[in-house]
């Protein structure tokens, strides 16, 4: 069974990915990264996933780096997390540019040290995704890492993104088949006691459950069901 370092934040996508990989026979080591994100509460759900799956889990502290990542609502306390607006386009205040590249660099370093055969990331490619959340980025990053780790990594070390060609609703359908515990996942960009139901991440979560035909068991602070019809 391949040993895989899986980046798991505690979100719907990454937790589903972890369940999927374990079902496929991977021996998992879950890795979460504190990059100074506002919604650090998500890592509590990564811990729950690791416990349920019975696999090791570590958190890497890169919070000092986060202090330098100004301009994003996720890392800059002066930028508010906006409520979702349908039809909005252009640059998103919720994107941390190059974040996945940062996380993957750490994961590959761990994978080299452990002689793991794979690094896994739960990116989903869609029109609202960050530029480092698509298949082209995944392929290019792997090509770079094969040069960077040559002679030190497991000879078969690869990068897998099993959800990258799925829609968010497809991820929900997959997780439902695998028995993923939805109440033990976190999507909200605001780090409050309850998921807000108003930010872009909460709205995407709600729409994914609706489109998958799966009941959303999440308790939100507020939710306008009329907008989801």
mmCIF file of N, CA, C and O in Angstrom, residues 186 188 190-197 202 219-221:
data_model
loop_
_atom_site.group_PDB
_atom_site.id
_atom_site.type_symbol
_atom_site.label_atom_id
_atom_site.label_comp_id
_atom_site.label_asym_id
_atom_site.label_seq_id
_atom_site.Cartn_x
_atom_site.Cartn_y
_atom_site.Cartn_z
ATOM 1 N N UNK A 186 -15.293 21.488 7.983
ATOM 2 C CA UNK A 186 -15.455 22.942 8.127
ATOM 3 C C UNK A 186 -15.124 23.614 6.806
ATOM 4 O O UNK A 186 -14.098 23.342 6.199
ATOM 5 N N UNK A 188 -16.283 27.313 6.336
ATOM 6 C CA UNK A 188 -16.452 28.755 6.508
ATOM 7 C C UNK A 188 -15.128 29.517 6.614
ATOM 8 O O UNK A 188 -14.209 29.103 7.326
ATOM 9 N N UNK A 190 -14.926 32.407 7.965
ATOM 10 C CA UNK A 190 -14.934 33.124 9.237
ATOM 11 C C UNK A 190 -14.714 32.101 10.349
ATOM 12 O O UNK A 190 -15.334 31.054 10.373
ATOM 13 N N UNK A 191 -13.887 32.398 11.270
ATOM 14 C CA UNK A 191 -13.538 31.425 12.307
ATOM 15 C C UNK A 191 -14.402 31.521 13.544
ATOM 16 O O UNK A 191 -13.894 31.552 14.669
ATOM 17 N N UNK A 192 -15.709 31.572 13.356
ATOM 18 C CA UNK A 192 -16.623 31.697 14.487
ATOM 19 C C UNK A 192 -17.019 30.316 15.025
ATOM 20 O O UNK A 192 -16.577 29.294 14.522
ATOM 21 N N UNK A 193 -17.882 30.324 16.024
ATOM 22 C CA UNK A 193 -18.303 29.057 16.627
ATOM 23 C C UNK A 193 -19.121 28.223 15.656
ATOM 24 O O UNK A 193 -19.050 26.989 15.663
ATOM 25 N N UNK A 194 -19.924 28.897 14.814
ATOM 26 C CA UNK A 194 -20.712 28.225 13.791
ATOM 27 C C UNK A 194 -20.298 28.751 12.426
ATOM 28 O O UNK A 194 -19.860 29.887 12.288
ATOM 29 N N UNK A 195 -20.466 27.937 11.400
ATOM 30 C CA UNK A 195 -20.199 28.381 10.043
ATOM 31 C C UNK A 195 -21.259 29.423 9.669
ATOM 32 O O UNK A 195 -22.448 29.245 9.948
ATOM 33 N N UNK A 196 -20.801 30.505 9.033
ATOM 34 C CA UNK A 196 -21.668 31.684 8.913
ATOM 35 C C UNK A 196 -22.849 31.487 7.978
ATOM 36 O O UNK A 196 -23.922 32.068 8.188
ATOM 37 N N UNK A 197 -22.663 30.713 6.887
ATOM 38 C CA UNK A 197 -23.742 30.540 5.925
ATOM 39 C C UNK A 197 -23.831 31.641 4.901
ATOM 40 O O UNK A 197 -24.693 31.608 4.019
ATOM 41 N N UNK A 202 -19.140 29.043 2.451
ATOM 42 C CA UNK A 202 -20.386 28.471 2.974
ATOM 43 C C UNK A 202 -21.412 28.311 1.860
ATOM 44 O O UNK A 202 -22.114 27.300 1.779
ATOM 45 N N UNK A 219 -25.045 23.158 10.651
ATOM 46 C CA UNK A 219 -25.745 24.237 11.339
ATOM 47 C C UNK A 219 -25.029 25.545 11.027
ATOM 48 O O UNK A 219 -23.853 25.713 11.350
ATOM 49 N N UNK A 220 -25.729 26.444 10.342
ATOM 50 C CA UNK A 220 -25.167 27.743 9.975
ATOM 51 C C UNK A 220 -25.747 28.840 10.860
ATOM 52 O O UNK A 220 -26.847 28.698 11.409
ATOM 53 N N UNK A 221 -24.992 29.936 10.966
ATOM 54 C CA UNK A 221 -25.519 31.101 11.678
ATOM 55 C C UNK A 221 -26.757 31.626 10.969
ATOM 56 O O UNK A 221 -27.779 31.905 11.592
#
